[in-house]
PDB file of C-alpha atoms in Angstrom:
ATOM      1  CA  MET A 215       0.000   0.000   0.000  1.00  0.00           C
ATOM      2  CA  GLY A 216       1.162   3.504  -0.792  1.00  0.00           C
ATOM      3  CA  ARG A 217       4.163   2.464  -2.916  1.00  0.00           C
ATOM      4  CA  LYS A 218       4.476   4.897  -5.786  1.00  0.00           C
ATOM      5  CA  ASP A 219       7.208   2.758  -7.362  1.00  0.00           C
ATOM      6  CA  ALA A 220       5.036  -0.361  -7.679  1.00  0.00           C
ATOM      7  CA  PRO A 221       4.845  -1.259 -11.403  1.00  0.00           C
ATOM      8  CA  ILE A 222       1.414  -1.778 -12.989  1.00  0.00           C
ATOM      9  CA  PHE A 223       1.455  -4.323 -15.827  1.00  0.00           C
ATOM     10  CA  ILE A 224      -0.931  -4.961 -18.705  1.00  0.00           C
ATOM     11  CA  ASP A 225      -1.113  -6.938 -21.968  1.00  0.00           C
ATOM     12  CA  GLN A 226      -2.198  -4.346 -24.520  1.00  0.00           C
ATOM     13  CA  GLU A 227      -0.846  -5.690 -27.796  1.00  0.00           C
ATOM     14  CA  GLY A 228      -3.829  -4.778 -29.958  1.00  0.00           C
ATOM     15  CA  GLY A 229      -6.145  -7.168 -31.767  1.00  0.00           C
ATOM     16  CA  ARG A 230      -7.189 -10.186 -29.697  1.00  0.00           C
ATOM     17  CA  VAL A 231      -4.867  -9.408 -26.810  1.00  0.00           C
ATOM     18  CA  SER A 232      -6.253  -6.088 -25.615  1.00  0.00           C
ATOM     19  CA  ARG A 233      -7.269  -5.804 -21.983  1.00  0.00           C
ATOM     20  CA  LEU A 234      -8.713  -2.344 -22.617  1.00  0.00           C
ATOM     21  CA  GLN A 235     -11.672  -2.852 -24.931  1.00  0.00           C
ATOM     22  CA  PRO A 236     -14.525  -0.865 -26.465  1.00  0.00           C
ATOM     23  CA  PRO A 237     -16.756   0.882 -25.600  1.00  0.00           C
ATOM     24  CA  HIS A 238     -14.444   2.654 -23.154  1.00  0.00           C
ATOM     25  CA  TRP A 239     -11.270   2.359 -25.262  1.00  0.00           C
ATOM     26  CA  PRO A 240     -10.624   2.139 -29.004  1.00  0.00           C
ATOM     27  CA  GLN A 241     -10.447  -1.131 -30.905  1.00  0.00           C
ATOM     28  CA  HIS A 242      -6.899  -1.480 -32.199  1.00  0.00           C
ATOM     29  CA  PRO A 243      -5.594  -3.734 -35.011  1.00  0.00           C
ATOM     30  CA  PRO A 244      -3.309  -6.734 -34.412  1.00  0.00           C
ATOM     31  CA  ALA A 245       0.426  -6.640 -34.948  1.00  0.00           C
ATOM     32  CA  ARG A 246       0.145  -8.580 -38.203  1.00  0.00           C
ATOM     33  CA  ALA A 247      -1.702  -5.646 -39.801  1.00  0.00           C
ATOM     34  CA  PHE A 248       1.352  -3.447 -39.300  1.00  0.00           C
ATOM     35  CA  GLY A 249       3.607  -6.204 -40.570  1.00  0.00           C
ATOM     36  CA  ALA A 250       1.557  -6.456 -43.764  1.00  0.00           C
ATOM     37  CA  MET A 251       1.802  -2.697 -44.212  1.00  0.00           C
ATOM     38  CA  TYR A 252       5.570  -2.666 -43.666  1.00  0.00           C
ATOM     39  CA  GLU A 253       6.092  -5.552 -46.110  1.00  0.00           C
ATOM     40  CA  ARG A 254       4.314  -3.571 -48.821  1.00  0.00           C
ATOM     41  CA  ASP A 255       5.872  -0.199 -47.985  1.00  0.00           C
ATOM     42  CA  PRO A 256       8.341   0.169 -45.105  1.00  0.00           C
ATOM     43  CA  GLU A 257       7.718   3.916 -44.729  1.00  0.00           C
ATOM     44  CA  TRP A 258       3.969   3.354 -44.489  1.00  0.00           C
ATOM     45  CA  GLY A 259       4.316   0.571 -41.943  1.00  0.00           C
ATOM     46  CA  ALA A 260       6.921   2.430 -39.895  1.00  0.00           C
ATOM     47  CA  GLU A 261       4.806   5.563 -39.611  1.00  0.00           C
ATOM     48  CA  ALA A 262       1.702   3.559 -38.737  1.00  0.00           C
ATOM     49  CA  ILE A 263       3.346   1.579 -35.927  1.00  0.00           C
ATOM     50  CA  LYS A 264       4.903   4.725 -34.480  1.00  0.00           C
ATOM     51  CA  VAL A 265       1.604   6.597 -34.410  1.00  0.00           C
ATOM     52  CA  TYR A 266      -0.157   3.546 -33.007  1.00  0.00           C
ATOM     53  CA  ALA A 267       2.442   2.983 -30.283  1.00  0.00           C
ATOM     54  CA  ARG A 268       2.247   6.646 -29.279  1.00  0.00           C
ATOM     55  CA  LEU A 269      -1.529   6.394 -28.931  1.00  0.00           C
ATOM     56  CA  VAL A 270      -1.422   3.213 -26.854  1.00  0.00           C
ATOM     57  CA  ALA A 271       1.422   4.394 -24.620  1.00  0.00           C
ATOM     58  CA  ASN A 272      -0.418   7.576 -23.783  1.00  0.00           C
ATOM     59  CA  GLU A 273      -3.668   5.687 -23.126  1.00  0.00           C
ATOM     60  CA  LEU A 274      -1.826   3.510 -20.624  1.00  0.00           C
ATOM     61  CA  TRP A 275       0.094   6.375 -19.046  1.00  0.00           C
ATOM     62  CA  ARG A 276      -3.118   8.278 -18.316  1.00  0.00           C
ATOM     63  CA  LEU A 277      -4.420   5.206 -16.489  1.00  0.00           C
ATOM     64  CA  GLY A 278      -1.285   4.845 -14.355  1.00  0.00           C
ATOM     65  CA  ILE A 279      -0.119   1.689 -16.175  1.00  0.00           C
ATOM     66  CA  THR A 280       3.662   1.636 -16.352  1.00  0.00           C
ATOM     67  CA  VAL A 281       4.593  -1.639 -18.115  1.00  0.00           C
ATOM     68  CA  ASN A 282       3.046  -3.146 -21.260  1.00  0.00           C
ATOM     69  CA  CYS A 283       3.814  -6.797 -22.036  1.00  0.00           C
ATOM     70  CA  ALA A 284       4.313  -6.167 -25.743  1.00  0.00           C
ATOM     71  CA  PRO A 285       5.568  -6.297 -28.465  1.00  0.00           C
ATOM     72  CA  VAL A 286       5.524  -9.916 -29.617  1.00  0.00           C
ATOM     73  CA  LEU A 287       8.760 -10.805 -31.414  1.00  0.00           C
ATOM     74  CA  ASP A 288       7.681 -14.344 -32.298  1.00  0.00           C
ATOM     75  CA  LEU A 289       7.514 -15.094 -36.018  1.00  0.00           C
ATOM     76  CA  PHE A 290       4.258 -15.386 -37.968  1.00  0.00           C
ATOM     77  CA  MET A 291       4.423 -19.049 -38.956  1.00  0.00           C
ATOM     78  CA  ALA A 292       2.122 -20.997 -41.273  1.00  0.00           C
ATOM     79  CA  GLY A 293       0.517 -23.942 -39.496  1.00  0.00           C
ATOM     80  CA  ALA A 294       1.278 -22.666 -36.001  1.00  0.00           C
ATOM     81  CA  THR A 295      -1.323 -22.413 -33.269  1.00  0.00           C
ATOM     82  CA  PRO A 296      -3.595 -19.349 -33.373  1.00  0.00           C
ATOM     83  CA  ALA A 297      -2.325 -18.675 -29.854  1.00  0.00           C
ATOM     84  CA  ILE A 298       0.235 -16.509 -31.685  1.00  0.00           C
ATOM     85  CA  GLY A 299      -1.157 -16.000 -35.189  1.00  0.00           C
ATOM     86  CA  ASP A 300      -1.830 -12.356 -35.946  1.00  0.00           C
ATOM     87  CA  ARG A 301      -0.211 -11.282 -32.677  1.00  0.00           C
ATOM     88  CA  ALA A 302       3.052 -11.595 -34.642  1.00  0.00           C
ATOM     89  CA  PHE A 303       4.223  -8.883 -37.030  1.00  0.00           C
ATOM     90  CA  SER A 304       5.725 -11.004 -39.803  1.00  0.00           C
ATOM     91  CA  ARG A 305       7.356 -14.219 -40.948  1.00  0.00           C
ATOM     92  CA  LYS A 306      10.466 -12.170 -41.746  1.00  0.00           C
ATOM     93  CA  PRO A 307      12.828 -11.570 -38.793  1.00  0.00           C
ATOM     94  CA  PRO A 308      14.110  -8.173 -40.028  1.00  0.00           C
ATOM     95  CA  VAL A 309      10.534  -6.888 -40.377  1.00  0.00           C
ATOM     96  CA  VAL A 310       9.671  -8.088 -36.880  1.00  0.00           C
ATOM     97  CA  ALA A 311      12.775  -6.432 -35.460  1.00  0.00           C
ATOM     98  CA  ALA A 312      12.189  -3.140 -37.270  1.00  0.00           C
ATOM     99  CA  LEU A 313       8.572  -2.781 -36.140  1.00  0.00           C
ATOM    100  CA  ALA A 314       9.265  -3.963 -32.602  1.00  0.00           C
ATOM    101  CA  ARG A 315      12.118  -1.469 -32.344  1.00  0.00           C
ATOM    102  CA  ILE A 316       9.865   1.439 -33.347  1.00  0.00           C
ATOM    103  CA  TRP A 317       7.102   0.268 -30.984  1.00  0.00           C
ATOM    104  CA  SER A 318       9.481  -0.151 -28.039  1.00  0.00           C
ATOM    105  CA  GLU A 319      11.391   3.099 -28.461  1.00  0.00           C
ATOM    106  CA  THR A 320       8.134   5.010 -28.849  1.00  0.00           C
ATOM    107  CA  PHE A 321       6.838   3.497 -25.631  1.00  0.00           C
ATOM    108  CA  LEU A 322      10.016   4.418 -23.774  1.00  0.00           C
ATOM    109  CA  VAL A 323       9.728   8.092 -24.699  1.00  0.00           C
ATOM    110  CA  HIS A 324       6.059   8.132 -23.734  1.00  0.00           C
ATOM    111  CA  GLY A 325       6.337   6.858 -20.200  1.00  0.00           C
ATOM    112  CA  VAL A 326       5.706   3.102 -20.450  1.00  0.00           C
ATOM    113  CA  LEU A 327       8.177   0.205 -20.375  1.00  0.00           C
ATOM    114  CA  PRO A 328       7.747  -2.334 -23.205  1.00  0.00           C
ATOM    115  CA  VAL A 329       8.355  -6.075 -22.739  1.00  0.00           C
ATOM    116  CA  ILE A 330       9.670  -8.030 -25.726  1.00  0.00           C
ATOM    117  CA  LYS A 331       8.352 -11.609 -25.828  1.00  0.00           C
ATOM    118  CA  HIS A 332       8.488 -14.653 -25.873  1.00  0.00           C
ATOM    119  CA  MET A 333      12.200 -15.452 -25.596  1.00  0.00           C
ATOM    120  CA  PRO A 334      13.850 -17.257 -27.253  1.00  0.00           C
ATOM    121  CA  GLY A 335      11.038 -17.157 -29.851  1.00  0.00           C
ATOM    122  CA  HIS A 336       7.987 -19.421 -29.897  1.00  0.00           C
ATOM    123  CA  GLY A 337       6.217 -18.545 -33.137  1.00  0.00           C
ATOM    124  CA  ARG A 338       6.462 -22.217 -34.141  1.00  0.00           C
ATOM    125  CA  LEU A 339       4.062 -23.341 -31.396  1.00  0.00           C
ATOM    126  CA  ARG A 340       1.705 -26.096 -32.563  1.00  0.00           C
ATOM    127  CA  THR A 341      -0.245 -26.177 -29.301  1.00  0.00           C
ATOM    128  CA  ASP A 342      -1.332 -23.465 -26.892  1.00  0.00           C
ATOM    129  CA  PRO A 343       0.685 -23.240 -23.633  1.00  0.00           C
ATOM    130  CA  HIS A 344      -2.401 -21.861 -21.915  1.00  0.00           C
ATOM    131  CA  LEU A 345      -3.805 -25.393 -22.288  1.00  0.00           C
ATOM    132  CA  ILE A 346      -0.906 -27.876 -22.579  1.00  0.00           C
ATOM    133  CA  LEU A 347       2.894 -28.013 -22.531  1.00  0.00           C
ATOM    134  CA  PRO A 348       4.051 -27.440 -26.134  1.00  0.00           C
ATOM    135  CA  ALA A 349       7.242 -28.653 -27.759  1.00  0.00           C
ATOM    136  CA  ILE A 350       9.074 -26.867 -30.572  1.00  0.00           C
ATOM    137  CA  GLU A 351      11.139 -29.358 -32.547  1.00  0.00           C
ATOM    138  CA  ALA A 352      13.018 -27.013 -34.864  1.00  0.00           C
ATOM    139  CA  SER A 353      16.747 -27.574 -35.084  1.00  0.00           C
ATOM    140  CA  ARG A 354      19.138 -25.243 -33.332  1.00  0.00           C
ATOM    141  CA  ALA A 355      20.309 -24.011 -36.725  1.00  0.00           C
ATOM    142  CA  GLU A 356      16.732 -23.091 -37.675  1.00  0.00           C
ATOM    143  CA  LEU A 357      16.180 -21.313 -34.386  1.00  0.00           C
ATOM    144  CA  GLU A 358      19.434 -19.375 -34.629  1.00  0.00           C
ATOM    145  CA  SER A 359      18.889 -18.310 -38.242  1.00  0.00           C
ATOM    146  CA  GLU A 360      15.257 -17.242 -37.798  1.00  0.00           C
ATOM    147  CA  ASP A 361      13.512 -17.255 -34.402  1.00  0.00           C
ATOM    148  CA  PHE A 362      16.412 -15.851 -32.376  1.00  0.00           C
ATOM    149  CA  VAL A 363      17.137 -12.996 -34.783  1.00  0.00           C
ATOM    150  CA  PRO A 364      14.587 -10.373 -33.635  1.00  0.00           C
ATOM    151  CA  PHE A 365      15.607 -10.898 -30.009  1.00  0.00           C
ATOM    152  CA  GLU A 366      19.303 -10.570 -30.819  1.00  0.00           C
ATOM    153  CA  LEU A 367      18.618  -7.321 -32.663  1.00  0.00           C
ATOM    154  CA  LEU A 368      16.649  -5.925 -29.703  1.00  0.00           C
ATOM    155  CA  LYS A 369      18.835  -7.278 -26.914  1.00  0.00           C
ATOM    156  CA  ASP A 370      19.507  -3.752 -25.641  1.00  0.00           C
ATOM    157  CA  LEU A 371      15.891  -3.237 -24.582  1.00  0.00           C
ATOM    158  CA  PRO A 372      15.277  -3.325 -20.836  1.00  0.00           C
ATOM    159  CA  LEU A 373      12.556  -5.955 -20.315  1.00  0.00           C
ATOM    160  CA  ALA A 374      11.766  -9.346 -21.838  1.00  0.00           C
ATOM    161  CA  MET A 375       9.468 -12.296 -21.183  1.00  0.00           C
ATOM    162  CA  ASN A 376      10.325 -15.956 -21.677  1.00  0.00           C
ATOM    163  CA  SER A 377       8.310 -18.896 -23.013  1.00  0.00           C
ATOM    164  CA  HIS A 378       6.706 -21.972 -21.490  1.00  0.00           C
ATOM    165  CA  ALA A 379       7.536 -24.065 -24.569  1.00  0.00           C
ATOM    166  CA  VAL A 380      10.056 -26.906 -24.610  1.00  0.00           C
ATOM    167  CA  PHE A 381      12.694 -26.311 -27.278  1.00  0.00           C
ATOM    168  CA  THR A 382      13.878 -29.854 -27.926  1.00  0.00           C
ATOM    169  CA  ALA A 383      17.108 -28.747 -29.627  1.00  0.00           C
ATOM    170  CA  LEU A 384      18.060 -26.673 -26.577  1.00  0.00           C
ATOM    171  CA  ASP A 385      16.710 -28.533 -23.529  1.00  0.00           C
ATOM    172  CA  SER A 386      14.411 -31.461 -24.207  1.00  0.00           C
ATOM    173  CA  GLU A 387      13.460 -31.902 -20.537  1.00  0.00           C
ATOM    174  CA  HIS A 388      12.288 -28.464 -19.432  1.00  0.00           C
ATOM    175  CA  PRO A 389      10.226 -25.585 -20.822  1.00  0.00           C
ATOM    176  CA  ALA A 390      12.304 -22.478 -21.420  1.00  0.00           C
ATOM    177  CA  SER A 391      10.912 -20.741 -18.334  1.00  0.00           C
ATOM    178  CA  LEU A 392      12.151 -23.566 -16.108  1.00  0.00           C
ATOM    179  CA  SER A 393      15.382 -24.236 -17.985  1.00  0.00           C
ATOM    180  CA  THR A 394      18.735 -22.996 -16.733  1.00  0.00           C
ATOM    181  CA  ILE A 395      20.192 -23.983 -20.107  1.00  0.00           C
ATOM    182  CA  VAL A 396      17.768 -21.820 -22.086  1.00  0.00           C
ATOM    183  CA  THR A 397      17.867 -18.923 -19.636  1.00  0.00           C
ATOM    184  CA  GLN A 398      21.597 -18.755 -19.019  1.00  0.00           C
ATOM    185  CA  ASP A 399      23.172 -20.266 -22.134  1.00  0.00           C
ATOM    186  CA  ILE A 400      20.700 -19.044 -24.769  1.00  0.00           C
ATOM    187  CA  ILE A 401      18.880 -15.932 -23.531  1.00  0.00           C
ATOM    188  CA  ARG A 402      21.770 -14.485 -21.532  1.00  0.00           C
ATOM    189  CA  GLY A 403      24.504 -16.052 -23.670  1.00  0.00           C
ATOM    190  CA  VAL A 404      23.664 -16.506 -27.346  1.00  0.00           C
ATOM    191  CA  LEU A 405      21.033 -13.749 -27.515  1.00  0.00           C
ATOM    192  CA  GLY A 406      23.089 -11.466 -25.291  1.00  0.00           C
ATOM    193  CA  PHE A 407      20.103 -10.170 -23.321  1.00  0.00           C
ATOM    194  CA  ASP A 408      21.173  -8.733 -19.971  1.00  0.00           C
ATOM    195  CA  GLY A 409      17.941  -6.943 -19.138  1.00  0.00           C
ATOM    196  CA  PHE A 410      15.185  -7.743 -16.673  1.00  0.00           C
ATOM    197  CA  LEU A 411      13.653 -11.143 -17.501  1.00  0.00           C
ATOM    198  CA  LEU A 412      10.051 -11.966 -16.624  1.00  0.00           C
ATOM    199  CA  SER A 413       8.451 -15.378 -16.756  1.00  0.00           C
ATOM    200  CA  ASP A 414       5.314 -15.804 -18.814  1.00  0.00           C
ATOM    201  CA  ASP A 415       2.212 -16.280 -16.673  1.00  0.00           C
ATOM    202  CA  ILE A 416       2.841 -19.287 -14.409  1.00  0.00           C
ATOM    203  CA  CYS A 417      -0.920 -19.963 -14.193  1.00  0.00           C
ATOM    204  CA  MET A 418      -0.845 -21.518 -17.672  1.00  0.00           C
ATOM    205  CA  LYS A 419      -1.572 -25.228 -17.835  1.00  0.00           C
ATOM    206  CA  ALA A 420       1.748 -25.856 -19.569  1.00  0.00           C
ATOM    207  CA  LEU A 421       3.359 -25.970 -16.121  1.00  0.00           C
ATOM    208  CA  ASP A 422       2.724 -28.642 -13.483  1.00  0.00           C
ATOM    209  CA  GLY A 423       2.892 -28.116  -9.742  1.00  0.00           C
ATOM    210  CA  THR A 424       1.661 -25.723  -7.109  1.00  0.00           C
ATOM    211  CA  PRO A 425       2.031 -22.019  -7.901  1.00  0.00           C
ATOM    212  CA  GLU A 426       4.626 -21.570  -5.176  1.00  0.00           C
ATOM    213  CA  ALA A 427       6.689 -24.534  -6.399  1.00  0.00           C
ATOM    214  CA  ILE A 428       6.573 -23.282  -9.980  1.00  0.00           C
ATOM    215  CA  ALA A 429       7.588 -19.791  -8.849  1.00  0.00           C
ATOM    216  CA  ARG A 430      10.634 -21.171  -7.078  1.00  0.00           C
ATOM    217  CA  ARG A 431      11.671 -23.176 -10.144  1.00  0.00           C
ATOM    218  CA  VAL A 432      11.287 -20.161 -12.447  1.00  0.00           C
ATOM    219  CA  LEU A 433      13.567 -18.042 -10.283  1.00  0.00           C
ATOM    220  CA  LYS A 434      16.058 -20.874  -9.849  1.00  0.00           C
ATOM    221  CA  ALA A 435      16.301 -21.189 -13.632  1.00  0.00           C
ATOM    222  CA  GLY A 436      17.312 -17.547 -13.861  1.00  0.00           C
ATOM    223  CA  SER A 437      14.297 -15.301 -14.408  1.00  0.00           C
ATOM    224  CA  ASP A 438      14.345 -12.071 -12.420  1.00  0.00           C
ATOM    225  CA  VAL A 439      10.657 -12.109 -11.542  1.00  0.00           C
ATOM    226  CA  VAL A 440       7.608 -14.378 -11.746  1.00  0.00           C
ATOM    227  CA  LEU A 441       4.319 -13.339 -13.333  1.00  0.00           C
ATOM    228  CA  HIS A 442       1.184 -14.789 -11.707  1.00  0.00           C
ATOM    229  CA  CYS A 443      -1.879 -13.470 -13.504  1.00  0.00           C
ATOM    230  CA  ASN A 444      -5.094 -15.321 -12.601  1.00  0.00           C
ATOM    231  CA  GLY A 445      -5.953 -13.012  -9.713  1.00  0.00           C
ATOM    232  CA  ILE A 446      -6.553 -15.813  -7.179  1.00  0.00           C
ATOM    233  CA  LEU A 447      -5.508 -14.218  -3.892  1.00  0.00           C
ATOM    234  CA  SER A 448      -4.823 -17.490  -2.046  1.00  0.00           C
ATOM    235  CA  GLU A 449      -2.296 -18.498  -4.718  1.00  0.00           C
ATOM    236  CA  MET A 450      -0.596 -15.112  -4.570  1.00  0.00           C
ATOM    237  CA  GLU A 451      -0.377 -15.359  -0.777  1.00  0.00           C
ATOM    238  CA  ALA A 452       1.162 -18.830  -1.008  1.00  0.00           C
ATOM    239  CA  ILE A 453       3.762 -17.555  -3.476  1.00  0.00           C
ATOM    240  CA  ALA A 454       4.554 -14.506  -1.370  1.00  0.00           C
ATOM    241  CA  LYS A 455       5.249 -16.690   1.668  1.00  0.00           C
ATOM    242  CA  VAL A 456       8.072 -18.558  -0.068  1.00  0.00           C
ATOM    243  CA  MET A 457       9.603 -15.671  -2.023  1.00  0.00           C
ATOM    244  CA  GLU A 458      12.747 -13.912  -0.877  1.00  0.00           C
ATOM    245  CA  PRO A 459      13.552 -10.265  -1.633  1.00  0.00           C
ATOM    246  CA  MET A 460      14.776  -9.611  -5.148  1.00  0.00           C
ATOM    247  CA  ASN A 461      18.514 -10.268  -5.406  1.00  0.00           C
ATOM    248  CA  GLY A 462      21.021  -7.540  -6.144  1.00  0.00           C
ATOM    249  CA  GLU A 463      21.595  -8.453  -9.782  1.00  0.00           C
ATOM    250  CA  SER A 464      17.878  -8.474 -10.552  1.00  0.00           C
ATOM    251  CA  ARG A 465      17.371  -5.230  -8.630  1.00  0.00           C
ATOM    252  CA  ALA A 466      20.146  -3.599 -10.670  1.00  0.00           C
ATOM    253  CA  ARG A 467      18.480  -4.709 -13.917  1.00  0.00           C
ATOM    254  CA  TRP A 468      15.145  -3.298 -12.777  1.00  0.00           C
ATOM    255  CA  ASN A 469      16.722  -0.024 -11.692  1.00  0.00           C
ATOM    256  CA  PHE A 470      18.462   0.282 -15.043  1.00  0.00           C
ATOM    257  CA  ALA A 471      15.160  -0.281 -16.836  1.00  0.00           C
ATOM    258  CA  GLN A 472      13.714   2.668 -14.945  1.00  0.00           C
ATOM    259  CA  THR A 473      16.426   4.930 -16.330  1.00  0.00           C
ATOM    260  CA  MET A 474      15.400   4.111 -19.916  1.00  0.00           C
ATOM    261  CA  VAL A 475      11.820   5.363 -19.698  1.00  0.00           C
ATOM    262  CA  ASN A 476      10.896   9.037 -19.898  1.00  0.00           C
ATOM    263  CA  PRO A 477       7.697  10.801 -18.814  1.00  0.00           C
ATOM    264  CA  PRO A 478       5.448  11.683 -21.763  1.00  0.00           C
ATOM    265  CA  ASP A 479       4.741  15.185 -22.973  1.00  0.00           C
ATOM    266  CA  PRO A 480       1.928  16.470 -20.710  1.00  0.00           C
ATOM    267  CA  THR A 481       0.537  18.543 -23.581  1.00  0.00           C
ATOM    268  CA  TYR A 482       0.077  15.513 -25.852  1.00  0.00           C
ATOM    269  CA  SER A 483      -3.362  15.173 -27.432  1.00  0.00           C
ATOM    270  CA  SER A 484      -4.438  11.961 -29.126  1.00  0.00           C
ATOM    271  CA  ARG A 485      -6.802  13.635 -31.582  1.00  0.00           C
ATOM    272  CA  GLU A 486      -4.259  14.256 -34.335  1.00  0.00           C
ATOM    273  CA  ASP A 487      -2.660  10.815 -33.986  1.00  0.00           C
ATOM    274  CA  SER A 488      -6.057   9.080 -34.004  1.00  0.00           C
ATOM    275  CA  ALA A 489      -7.009  10.830 -37.207  1.00  0.00           C
ATOM    276  CA  ARG A 490      -3.653  10.054 -38.807  1.00  0.00           C
ATOM    277  CA  LEU A 491      -3.834   6.372 -37.849  1.00  0.00           C
ATOM    278  CA  ASP A 492      -7.295   6.134 -39.396  1.00  0.00           C
ATOM    279  CA  VAL A 493      -5.873   7.514 -42.641  1.00  0.00           C
ATOM    280  CA  LEU A 494      -2.921   5.124 -42.581  1.00  0.00           C
ATOM    281  CA  LEU A 495      -5.059   2.080 -41.817  1.00  0.00           C
ATOM    282  CA  GLY A 496      -7.585   3.130 -44.443  1.00  0.00           C
ATOM    283  CA  GLY A 497      -5.102   2.131 -47.101  1.00  0.00           C
ATOM    284  CA  LEU A 498      -4.824  -1.415 -45.798  1.00  0.00           C
ATOM    285  CA  ALA A 499      -6.724  -4.314 -47.298  1.00  0.00           C
ATOM    286  CA  TYR A 500      -5.765  -6.805 -44.596  1.00  0.00           C
ATOM    287  CA  ASP A 501      -6.945 -10.411 -44.692  1.00  0.00           C
ATOM    288  CA  VAL A 502      -6.879 -11.825 -41.160  1.00  0.00           C
ATOM    289  CA  GLU A 503      -6.583 -15.443 -42.280  1.00  0.00           C
ATOM    290  CA  MET A 504      -3.481 -17.163 -40.933  1.00  0.00           C
ATOM    291  CA  GLU A 505      -1.272 -17.042 -43.992  1.00  0.00           C
ATOM    292  CA  SER A 506       2.427 -16.221 -43.966  1.00  0.00           C
TER     293      SER A 506
END
């Protein structure tokens, strides 16, 4: 109570994953719409994502929300589960990286921390981790040449979220969120990410065990913090009882993240950006079918 430094998190990606919905807030397009725009005309797509990110960041800032668990850096893969689908920008790693960079840097200058996700890249999911533990069977060479690329290019950003998928070429026994190999050797090592690492929501059915046991395993594997998102107070209390204060290394990462975000312009008005985004999106004939 009374802690002004307590972060307030949300998932406000746009499209299906929008916690703020009409009629009180605007309906925003999914990430794939901006990817389609950028693939046709990079200047068009770049302007659209910047305007869009500025609108969303300022919506969140006005509500006191300080961290947005977006953008998704997973690739838009044919045949993958709709759990990702149009939440992804593109099948092309450079397009994903370019749009995610614009989104993230726009958020940082408008008062809200972005979270890149889901490390090390789970666009190939065939099953939904909300329901069952998925396995990604791509080779390490495939992962390194495609899925890892957007995360490597954005490794300087301050916050990231990991995945509950098993990457059989990396650690066939544990999902990434519970894997020391994936966290330390891949995310911290190969990808070079030294920012603040969040787990994905530990309430997903991909993970077995009590919430407090899962939380301990996530932190032991190397995440800086655990996300528990179902709102069940008794579970949160059980987790809190077994948690220790954040360690010095994690605290330093969090403190550094705070230095990267700037308060937004208090004179900002969304009217001009809303009108401009409508014009930009008006030129898009976007088919939402899952095609890459």
